[in-house]
XYZ file of C-alpha atoms in Angstrom:
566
model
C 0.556 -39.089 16.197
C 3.371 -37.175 14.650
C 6.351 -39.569 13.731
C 8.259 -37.047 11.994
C 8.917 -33.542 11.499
C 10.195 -33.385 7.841
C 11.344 -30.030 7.199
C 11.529 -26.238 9.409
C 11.757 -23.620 6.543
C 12.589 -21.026 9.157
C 11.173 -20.322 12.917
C 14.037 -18.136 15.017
C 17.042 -20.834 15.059
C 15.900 -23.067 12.929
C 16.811 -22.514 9.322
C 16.039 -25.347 6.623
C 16.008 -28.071 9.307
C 15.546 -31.366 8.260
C 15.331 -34.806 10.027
C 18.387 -35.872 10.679
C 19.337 -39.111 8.346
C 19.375 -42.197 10.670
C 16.995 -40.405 13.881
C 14.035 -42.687 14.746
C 10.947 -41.515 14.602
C 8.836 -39.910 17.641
C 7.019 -42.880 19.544
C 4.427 -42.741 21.912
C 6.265 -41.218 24.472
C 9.606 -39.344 23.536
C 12.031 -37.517 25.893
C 13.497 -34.577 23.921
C 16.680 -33.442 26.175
C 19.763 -30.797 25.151
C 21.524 -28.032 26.783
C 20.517 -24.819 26.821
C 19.848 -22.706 23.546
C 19.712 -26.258 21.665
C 16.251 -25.065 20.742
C 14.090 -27.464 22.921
C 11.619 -24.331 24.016
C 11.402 -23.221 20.263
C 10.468 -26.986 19.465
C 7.393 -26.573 21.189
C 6.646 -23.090 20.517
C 6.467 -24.177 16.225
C 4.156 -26.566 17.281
C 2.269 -24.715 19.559
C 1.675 -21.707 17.048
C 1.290 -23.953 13.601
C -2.770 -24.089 13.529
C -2.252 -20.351 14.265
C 0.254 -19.712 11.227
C -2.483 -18.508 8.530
C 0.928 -17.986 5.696
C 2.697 -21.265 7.317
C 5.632 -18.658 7.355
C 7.559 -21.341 9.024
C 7.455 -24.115 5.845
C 6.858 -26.521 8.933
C 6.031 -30.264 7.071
C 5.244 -33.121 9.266
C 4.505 -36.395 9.022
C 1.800 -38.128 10.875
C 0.893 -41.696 11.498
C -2.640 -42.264 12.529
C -4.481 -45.499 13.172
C -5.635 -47.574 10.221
C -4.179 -45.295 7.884
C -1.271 -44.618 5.658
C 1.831 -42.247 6.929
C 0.770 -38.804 5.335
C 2.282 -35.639 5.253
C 1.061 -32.721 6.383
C 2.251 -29.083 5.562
C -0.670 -26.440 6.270
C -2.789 -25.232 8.783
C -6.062 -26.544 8.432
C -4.941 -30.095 9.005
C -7.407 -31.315 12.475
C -4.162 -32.426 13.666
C -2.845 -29.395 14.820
C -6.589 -29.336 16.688
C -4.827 -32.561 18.929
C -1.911 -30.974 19.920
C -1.844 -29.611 23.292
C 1.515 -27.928 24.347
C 2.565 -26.912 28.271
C 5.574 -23.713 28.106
C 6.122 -20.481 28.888
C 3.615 -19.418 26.044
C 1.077 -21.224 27.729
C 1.413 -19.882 31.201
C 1.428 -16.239 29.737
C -1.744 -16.869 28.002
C -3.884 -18.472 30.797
C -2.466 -17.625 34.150
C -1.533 -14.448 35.158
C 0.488 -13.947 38.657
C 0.601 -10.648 39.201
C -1.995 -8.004 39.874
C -3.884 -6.448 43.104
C -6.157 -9.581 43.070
C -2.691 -11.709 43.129
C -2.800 -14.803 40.774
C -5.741 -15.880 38.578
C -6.726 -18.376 35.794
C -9.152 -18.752 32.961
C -12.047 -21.445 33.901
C -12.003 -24.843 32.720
C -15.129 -26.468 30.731
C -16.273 -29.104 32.497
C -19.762 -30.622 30.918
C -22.799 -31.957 32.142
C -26.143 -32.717 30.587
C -27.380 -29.251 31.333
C -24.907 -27.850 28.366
C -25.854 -30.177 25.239
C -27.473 -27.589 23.935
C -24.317 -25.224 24.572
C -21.970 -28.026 23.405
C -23.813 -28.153 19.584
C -23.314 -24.766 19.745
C -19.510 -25.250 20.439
C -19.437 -27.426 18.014
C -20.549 -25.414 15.357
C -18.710 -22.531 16.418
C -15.157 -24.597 15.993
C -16.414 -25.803 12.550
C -16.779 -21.895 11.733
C -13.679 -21.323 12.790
C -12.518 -24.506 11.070
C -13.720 -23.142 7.607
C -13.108 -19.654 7.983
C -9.271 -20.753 8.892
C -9.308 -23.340 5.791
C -10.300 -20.128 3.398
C -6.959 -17.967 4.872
C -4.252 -20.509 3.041
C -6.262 -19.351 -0.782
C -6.192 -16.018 0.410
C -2.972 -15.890 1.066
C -2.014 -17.516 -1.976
C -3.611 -15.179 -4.149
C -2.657 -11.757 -2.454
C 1.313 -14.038 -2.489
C 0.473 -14.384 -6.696
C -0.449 -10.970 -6.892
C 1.748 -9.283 -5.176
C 4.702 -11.435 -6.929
C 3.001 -9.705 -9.977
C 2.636 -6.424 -9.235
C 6.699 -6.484 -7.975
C 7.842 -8.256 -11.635
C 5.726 -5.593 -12.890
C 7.373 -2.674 -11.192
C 10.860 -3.739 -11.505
C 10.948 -4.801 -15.367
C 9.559 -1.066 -16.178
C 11.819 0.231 -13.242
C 14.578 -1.997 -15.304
C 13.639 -0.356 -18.867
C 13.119 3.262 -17.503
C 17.018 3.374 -15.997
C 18.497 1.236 -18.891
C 16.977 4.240 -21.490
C 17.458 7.173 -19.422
C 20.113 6.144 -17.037
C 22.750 7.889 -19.340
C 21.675 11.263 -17.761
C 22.401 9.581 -13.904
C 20.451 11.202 -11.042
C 17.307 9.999 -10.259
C 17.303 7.796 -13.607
C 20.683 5.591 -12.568
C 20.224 2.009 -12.570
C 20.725 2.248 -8.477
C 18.256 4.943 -8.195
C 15.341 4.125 -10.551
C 13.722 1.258 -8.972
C 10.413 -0.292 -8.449
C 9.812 2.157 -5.338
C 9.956 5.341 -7.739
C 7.788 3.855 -10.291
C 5.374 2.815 -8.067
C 5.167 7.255 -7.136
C 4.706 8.139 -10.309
C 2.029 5.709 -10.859
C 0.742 7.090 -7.772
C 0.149 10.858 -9.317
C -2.262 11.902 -11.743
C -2.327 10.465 -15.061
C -0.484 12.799 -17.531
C -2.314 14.454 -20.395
C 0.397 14.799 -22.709
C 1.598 10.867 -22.984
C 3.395 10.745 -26.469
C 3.568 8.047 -29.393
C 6.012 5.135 -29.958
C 7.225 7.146 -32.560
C 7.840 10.347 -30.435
C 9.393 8.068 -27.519
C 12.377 6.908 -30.536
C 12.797 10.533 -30.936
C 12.935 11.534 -27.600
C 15.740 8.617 -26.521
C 17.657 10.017 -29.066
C 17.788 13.297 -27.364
C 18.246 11.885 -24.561
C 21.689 10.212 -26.187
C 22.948 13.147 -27.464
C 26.395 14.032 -27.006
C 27.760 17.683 -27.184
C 28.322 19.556 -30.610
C 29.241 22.969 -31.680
C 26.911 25.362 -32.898
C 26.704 25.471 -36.665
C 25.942 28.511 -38.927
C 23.161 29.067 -40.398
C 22.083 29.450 -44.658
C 23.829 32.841 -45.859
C 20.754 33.190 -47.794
C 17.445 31.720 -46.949
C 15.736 32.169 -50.044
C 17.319 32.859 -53.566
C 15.099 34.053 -56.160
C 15.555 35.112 -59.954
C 11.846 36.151 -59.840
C 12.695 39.810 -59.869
C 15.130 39.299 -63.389
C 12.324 37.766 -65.125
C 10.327 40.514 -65.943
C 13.628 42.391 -66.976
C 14.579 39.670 -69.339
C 11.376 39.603 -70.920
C 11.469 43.116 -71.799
C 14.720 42.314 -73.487
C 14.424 39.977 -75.629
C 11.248 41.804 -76.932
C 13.352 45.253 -77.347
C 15.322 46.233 -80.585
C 17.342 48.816 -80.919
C 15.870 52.088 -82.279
C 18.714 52.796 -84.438
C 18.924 52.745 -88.209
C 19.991 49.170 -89.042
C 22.543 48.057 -91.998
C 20.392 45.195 -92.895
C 23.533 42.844 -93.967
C 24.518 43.316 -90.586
C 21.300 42.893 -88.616
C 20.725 39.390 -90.724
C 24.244 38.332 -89.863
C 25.416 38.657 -86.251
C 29.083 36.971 -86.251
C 29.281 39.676 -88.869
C 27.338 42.296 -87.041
C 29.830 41.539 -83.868
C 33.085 42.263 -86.377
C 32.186 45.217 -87.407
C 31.347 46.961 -84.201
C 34.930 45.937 -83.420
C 36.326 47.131 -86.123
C 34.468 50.647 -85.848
C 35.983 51.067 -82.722
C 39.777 49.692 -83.726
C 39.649 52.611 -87.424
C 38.186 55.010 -85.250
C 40.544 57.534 -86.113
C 41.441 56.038 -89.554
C 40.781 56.743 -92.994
C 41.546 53.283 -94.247
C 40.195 50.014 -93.734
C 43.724 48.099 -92.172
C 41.862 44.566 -93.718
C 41.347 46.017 -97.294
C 43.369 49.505 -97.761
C 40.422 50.538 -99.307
C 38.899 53.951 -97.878
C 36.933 54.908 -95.176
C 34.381 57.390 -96.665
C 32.092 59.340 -94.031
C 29.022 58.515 -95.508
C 29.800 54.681 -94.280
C 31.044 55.687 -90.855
C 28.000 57.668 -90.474
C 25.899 54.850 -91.456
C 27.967 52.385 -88.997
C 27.560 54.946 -86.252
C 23.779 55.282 -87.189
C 23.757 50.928 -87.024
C 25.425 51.125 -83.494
C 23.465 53.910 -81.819
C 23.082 54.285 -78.042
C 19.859 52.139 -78.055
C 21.479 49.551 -78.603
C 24.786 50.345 -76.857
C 22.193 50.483 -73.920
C 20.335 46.795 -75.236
C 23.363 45.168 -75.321
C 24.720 46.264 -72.007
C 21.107 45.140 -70.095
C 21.548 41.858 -72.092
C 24.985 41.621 -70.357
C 23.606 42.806 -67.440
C 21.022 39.983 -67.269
C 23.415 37.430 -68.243
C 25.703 38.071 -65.501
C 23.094 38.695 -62.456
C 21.953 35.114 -64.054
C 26.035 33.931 -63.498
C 25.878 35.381 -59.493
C 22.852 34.034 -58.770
C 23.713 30.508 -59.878
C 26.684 30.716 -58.154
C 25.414 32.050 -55.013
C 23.336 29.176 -54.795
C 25.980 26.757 -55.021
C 27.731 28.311 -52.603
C 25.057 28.306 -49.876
C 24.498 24.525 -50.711
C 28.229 24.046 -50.029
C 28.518 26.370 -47.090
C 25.312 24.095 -45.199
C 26.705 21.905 -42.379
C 27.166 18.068 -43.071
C 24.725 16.034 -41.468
C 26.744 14.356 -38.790
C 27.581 18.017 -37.740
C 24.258 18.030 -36.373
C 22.691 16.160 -33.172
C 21.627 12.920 -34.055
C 18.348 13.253 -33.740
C 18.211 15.638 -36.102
C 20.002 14.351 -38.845
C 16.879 12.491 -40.550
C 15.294 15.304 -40.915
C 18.296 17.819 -41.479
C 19.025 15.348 -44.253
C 15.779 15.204 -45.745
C 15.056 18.847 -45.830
C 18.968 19.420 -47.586
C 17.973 16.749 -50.167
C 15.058 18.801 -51.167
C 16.942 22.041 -51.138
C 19.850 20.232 -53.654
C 17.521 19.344 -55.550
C 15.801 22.373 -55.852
C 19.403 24.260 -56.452
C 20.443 21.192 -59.031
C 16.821 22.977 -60.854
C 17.708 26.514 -60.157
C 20.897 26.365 -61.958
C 19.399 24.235 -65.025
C 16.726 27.055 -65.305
C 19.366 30.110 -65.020
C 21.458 28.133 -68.283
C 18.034 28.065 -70.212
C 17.612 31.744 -69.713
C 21.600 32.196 -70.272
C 21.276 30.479 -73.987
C 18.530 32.700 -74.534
C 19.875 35.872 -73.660
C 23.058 34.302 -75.658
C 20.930 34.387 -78.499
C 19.606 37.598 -78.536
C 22.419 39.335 -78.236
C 23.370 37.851 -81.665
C 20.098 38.848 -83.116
C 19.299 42.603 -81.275
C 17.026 43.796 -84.026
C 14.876 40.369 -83.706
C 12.246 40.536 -80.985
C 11.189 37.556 -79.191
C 9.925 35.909 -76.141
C 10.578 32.818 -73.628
C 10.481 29.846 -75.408
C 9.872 28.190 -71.445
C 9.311 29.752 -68.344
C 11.288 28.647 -65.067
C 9.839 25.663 -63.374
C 11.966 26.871 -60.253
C 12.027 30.376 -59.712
C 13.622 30.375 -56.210
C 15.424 28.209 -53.335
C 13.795 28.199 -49.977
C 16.340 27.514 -46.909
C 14.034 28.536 -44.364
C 12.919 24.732 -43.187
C 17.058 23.733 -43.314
C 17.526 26.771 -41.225
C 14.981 25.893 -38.611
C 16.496 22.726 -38.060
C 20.007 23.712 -37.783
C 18.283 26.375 -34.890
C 17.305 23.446 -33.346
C 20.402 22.196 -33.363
C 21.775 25.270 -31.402
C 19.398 25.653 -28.826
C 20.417 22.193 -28.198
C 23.730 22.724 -28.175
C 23.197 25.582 -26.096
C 21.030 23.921 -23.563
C 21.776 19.891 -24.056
C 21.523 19.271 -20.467
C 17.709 20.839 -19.976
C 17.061 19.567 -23.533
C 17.955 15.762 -22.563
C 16.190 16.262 -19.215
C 13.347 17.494 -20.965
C 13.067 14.495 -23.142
C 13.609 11.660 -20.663
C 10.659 12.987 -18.795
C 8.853 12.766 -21.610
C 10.114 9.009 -22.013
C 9.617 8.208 -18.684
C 6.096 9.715 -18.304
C 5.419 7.468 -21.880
C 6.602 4.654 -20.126
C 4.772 4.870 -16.997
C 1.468 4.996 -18.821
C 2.251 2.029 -20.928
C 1.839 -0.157 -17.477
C -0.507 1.973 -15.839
C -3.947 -0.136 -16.106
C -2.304 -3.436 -15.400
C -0.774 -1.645 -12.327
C -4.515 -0.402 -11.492
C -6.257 -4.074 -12.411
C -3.608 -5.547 -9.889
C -3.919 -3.374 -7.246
C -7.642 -3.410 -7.228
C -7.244 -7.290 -7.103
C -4.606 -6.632 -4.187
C -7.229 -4.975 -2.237
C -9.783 -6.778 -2.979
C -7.898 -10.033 -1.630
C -6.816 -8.016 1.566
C -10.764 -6.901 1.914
C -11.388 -10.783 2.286
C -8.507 -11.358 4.407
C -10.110 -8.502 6.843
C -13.316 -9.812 6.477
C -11.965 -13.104 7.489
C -9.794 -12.267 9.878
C -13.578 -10.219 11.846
C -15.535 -13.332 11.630
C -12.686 -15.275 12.972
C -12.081 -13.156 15.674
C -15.995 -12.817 16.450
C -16.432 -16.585 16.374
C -13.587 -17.200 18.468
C -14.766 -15.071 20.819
C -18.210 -16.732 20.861
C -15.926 -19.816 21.252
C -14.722 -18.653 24.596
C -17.952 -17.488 25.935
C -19.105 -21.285 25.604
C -16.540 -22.390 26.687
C -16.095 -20.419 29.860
C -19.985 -19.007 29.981
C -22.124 -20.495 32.884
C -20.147 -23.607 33.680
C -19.767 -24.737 37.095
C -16.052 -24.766 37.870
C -16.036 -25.506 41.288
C -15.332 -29.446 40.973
C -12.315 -28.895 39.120
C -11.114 -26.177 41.599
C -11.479 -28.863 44.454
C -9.362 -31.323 42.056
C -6.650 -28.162 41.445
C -6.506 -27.585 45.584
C -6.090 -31.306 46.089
C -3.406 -31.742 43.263
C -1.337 -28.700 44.391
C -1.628 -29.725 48.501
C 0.618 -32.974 47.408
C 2.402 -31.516 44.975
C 4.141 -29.302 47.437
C 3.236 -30.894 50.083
C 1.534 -28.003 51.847
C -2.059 -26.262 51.347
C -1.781 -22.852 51.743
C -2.030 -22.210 48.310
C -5.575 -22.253 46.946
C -7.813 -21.705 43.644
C -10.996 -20.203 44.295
C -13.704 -19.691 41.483
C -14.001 -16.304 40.736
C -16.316 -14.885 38.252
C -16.435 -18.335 36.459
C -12.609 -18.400 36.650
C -10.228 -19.044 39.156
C -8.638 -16.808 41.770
C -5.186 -18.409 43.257
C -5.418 -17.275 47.486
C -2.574 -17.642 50.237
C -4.070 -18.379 53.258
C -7.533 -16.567 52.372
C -5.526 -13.591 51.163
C -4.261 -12.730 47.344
C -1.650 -15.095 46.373
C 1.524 -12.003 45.675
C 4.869 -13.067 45.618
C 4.799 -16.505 44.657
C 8.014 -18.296 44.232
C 8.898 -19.891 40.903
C 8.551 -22.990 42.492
C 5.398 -22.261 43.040
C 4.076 -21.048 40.120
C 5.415 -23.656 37.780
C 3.900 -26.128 39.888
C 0.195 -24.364 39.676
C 0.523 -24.509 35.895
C 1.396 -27.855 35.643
C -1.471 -29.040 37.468
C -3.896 -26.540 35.875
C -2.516 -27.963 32.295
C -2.968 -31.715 33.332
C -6.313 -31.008 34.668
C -7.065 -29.060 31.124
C -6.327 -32.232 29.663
C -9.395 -33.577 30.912
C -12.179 -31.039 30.043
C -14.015 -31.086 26.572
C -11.415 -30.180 23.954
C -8.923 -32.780 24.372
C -10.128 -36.784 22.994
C -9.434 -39.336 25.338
C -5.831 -40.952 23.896
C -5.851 -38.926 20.930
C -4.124 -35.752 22.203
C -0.858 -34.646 21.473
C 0.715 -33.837 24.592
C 3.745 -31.865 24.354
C 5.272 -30.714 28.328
C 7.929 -28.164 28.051
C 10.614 -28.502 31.037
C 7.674 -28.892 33.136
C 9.835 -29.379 36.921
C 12.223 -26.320 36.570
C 12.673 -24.156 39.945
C 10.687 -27.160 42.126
C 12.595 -28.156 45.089
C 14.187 -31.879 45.540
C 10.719 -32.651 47.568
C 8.773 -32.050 45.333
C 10.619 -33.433 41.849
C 9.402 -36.929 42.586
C 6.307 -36.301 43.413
C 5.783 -34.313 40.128
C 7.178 -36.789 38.317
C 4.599 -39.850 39.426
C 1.698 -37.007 39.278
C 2.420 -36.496 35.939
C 3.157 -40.277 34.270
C -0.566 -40.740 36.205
C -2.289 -38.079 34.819
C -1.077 -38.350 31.456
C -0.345 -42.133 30.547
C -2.289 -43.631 33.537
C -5.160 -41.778 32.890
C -5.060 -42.761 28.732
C -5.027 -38.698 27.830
C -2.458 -39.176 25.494
């Protein structure tokens, strides 16, 4: 018997219900009275459905005393006690009497067994221990598909989590209250994406999608500075010397070489020498003149030349180094790179300029020594400064700044379709273990049905229920104290007559009275033990008049304690 009922999870009003501290426990016959709503109906409708609650939805746990044995607790489905229980209410009537219809009231047949149906009772038997097992393998089911769904939602919402915590900045679809397990689960749901970037390419694409507006920043003046084109021309000049006759105590000394042809130019008109007072004869102006001739008027001026397209190119390059935009001018995400690429070029210029002073002390040097020819002691190691990769980042940059909104939505996508496929073959292993759990929960659920169904064909096949229908008419006839009222097999059931006719309209009265007595004769057919049913009689004398409350009252104490069914 059940002594206790521990704990109600939840089934309609009862929510976390526990025995009340100090209630005794049921006995062996236990009035259960309250007013209305108290939840006396719903009482026997949990205990009515529990063999029938494959998830025990309801967390019902009770405990149950049974002869010779220890008090145990019991808390699922499969337990053969729920097999004892047999509750009379509303559910009951609804299930296996019907009152309405052109034939007027009917009932399903009672089993009633004779030697004839051995053969169909093994069969009943093994049909119930089908159902037994097949009802024992739903609670594993259900636990698994429970487990795996459990896992496929902690899947879904940590990624849901991580996709709106890295892209939520850009709000939309990507904010935390939008992004959830729901619109992961439809992208998983589309086809797998061909273009799935790196780790690596993921870091660069959150910073993107981090990004903050920043102006647009110029570009190099110059992409590329060369001095290519000036090293053929210096070349050429330090092999040329002058054409003109040369005073050789001049040509051998250039600091003196460089006073004279300033002092030519200063006693131009002059007869004297204004260092000496000695004279200035013509024969040593012309040979001065002759010494400084236009060839190498025309040397020293390229020399010059040279040196000074040497001066703007080294400047220019410092210039375009200083002009470039500082790093943190630039998007973030950029910056490595930008930084990288303007390392490169500073280095390059630092070379650049080293190289154009090497070439400057040459050229230096042969303008003190015109009449000496002579050639690159070292050629250039860096001819030129490239700008171009610089420049293409700092394009980047603008189209960024130009478009930050598309270029941030652009990368989150990116992010997001990276993410998705990070998780997409544990989402397929679980779902293919989801379905293959519900497949065996279908599977069960067809055999259970079939063998239930095979159940009631035994149980209601061939069976002769016309000695129970004499029992029924004789029951009801003092009951109500009239015998108007009939059942009449029909079809291996019963058909419920009025004076020969259909039996419409019955009063409440009436009708509760007819399932009473049909449940107390039920009581005595093959699937209730002899004292070892639980017998559980929901307000079983509502709507029967003051005649006929006594009389129910001693029909019922005899037929259930009387007669040892519970």
């Amino acid at each position: 018997m059940i002594s206790k009922i521990r704990k109600v999870v939840t089934f309609r009003s009862f929510k976390n219900w526990t025995w009340p501290t100090g209630l005794s426990p049921f006995r062996d016959i236990n009035l259960i009275y309250g007013i209305n709503g108290s939840g006396k109906s719903t009482f026997s409708s949990l205990l009515r459905r529990a063999s029938g609650d494959s998830a025990w939805s309801s967390g019902l746990d009770v405990e149950v005393m049974e002869h010779g044995l220890p008090t145990r607790s019991v808390d699922l489905p499969s337990d053969p006690i729920w097999g004892t229980i047999k509750v009379f209410n509303r559910d009951y009537v609804d299930e296996y009497l019907s009152f309405e219809g052109e034939a007027g009231g009917a009932a399903q047949p009672l089993l009633v067994l004779g030697k004839e149906n051995v053969e169909r009772e093994e069969q009943r038997k093994k049909c119930e221990a089908e159902i037994k097992r097949l009802e024992g393998e739903l609670p594993p089911i259900d636990k698994d598909a429970r487990k795996l769904a459990k896992a496929l939602a902690d899947l879904l919402r940590k990624r849901a989590r991580l996709i709106a915590s890295e892209l939520g900045s850009l709000g939309g679809r990507y904010a935390e209250r939008s992004y959830d397990a729901g619109t992961l689960k439809r992208e998983l749901g589309s086809p797998t994406a061909t273009d799935v970037i790196s780790n690596e390419e993921v870091t660069q694409q959150l910073a993107i999608v981090q990004e903050q507006p920043l102006a647009v920043q110029d570009l190099p003046g110059d992409m590329k500075l060369s001095m290519k084109s000036l090293l053929p021309r210096i070349e050429a000049a330090l092999r040329e010397t002058p054409a003109s006759k040369a005073i050789a105590v001049l040509a051998d000394n250039p600091r003196w070489q460089s006073w004279v042809e300033t002092g030519l130019e200063l006693h131009e008109h002059l007869d004297g020498c204004i260092f000496c007072g000695g004279p200035v004869t013509a024969d040593r102006r012309s040979e001065l003149v002759a010494h400084f001739d236009e060839s190498m008027r025309s040397l020293q001026e390229e020399l010059l030349r040279l040196d000074e397209d040497l001066k703007r190119a080294k400047s220019r390059s410092t210039e375009v180094i200083q002009e470039l935009p500082k790093p943190a001018e630039l998007f973030k995400s950029l910056r490595s790179d930008y930084k990288a690429k303007s390392d490169v070029a500073k280095k390059q210029q630092k070379d650049f300029s080293a190289s154009i002073d090497e070439l400057a002390i040459e050229l230096e040097a042969k303008l003190k020594a015109m009449f000496t020819s002579t050639e690159l002691k070292k050629r250039p190691e860096f001819e030129d400064i490239d700008f171009n990769d610089i420049g293409k980042v700092i394009e980047k940059h603008n189209e960024m700044s130009k478009n930050l909104e598309g270029e941030r939505s652009k990368a989150a996508r990116k992010v997001e379709v990276a993410r998705v496929h990070e998780i997409r073959d544990s989402f397929t292993a679980i779902s293919d273990e989801i379905d293959s759990t519900e497949s065996k929960h279908k599977a069960n659920d067809i055999d259970l049905k079939k063998s239930k169904l095979e159940l009631a064909g035994l149980s209601s096949g061939s069976f002769d229920a016309q000695p129970l229908a004499h029992k029924l008419n004789g029951d009801l006839s003092r009951l109500i104290g009239r015998d108007e009222l009939k059942f009449i097999v029909d079809d291996g059931g019963y058909r419920i007559t009025r004076s020969g006719g259909p039996a419409h309209h019955l009063s409440e009265g009436e009708r509760n009275a007819i399932s009473l007595l049909y449940f107390l004769c039920s009581l005595g057919t093959h699937d209730t033990a002899s004292g070892e049913s639980i017998v559980i009689v929901d307000d079983p004398v509502s709507s029967l008049d003051g005649n006929a409350l006594a009389g129910a009252s001693a029909h019922f104490w005899s037929e259930l304690v009387g007669k040892g069914k519970c």
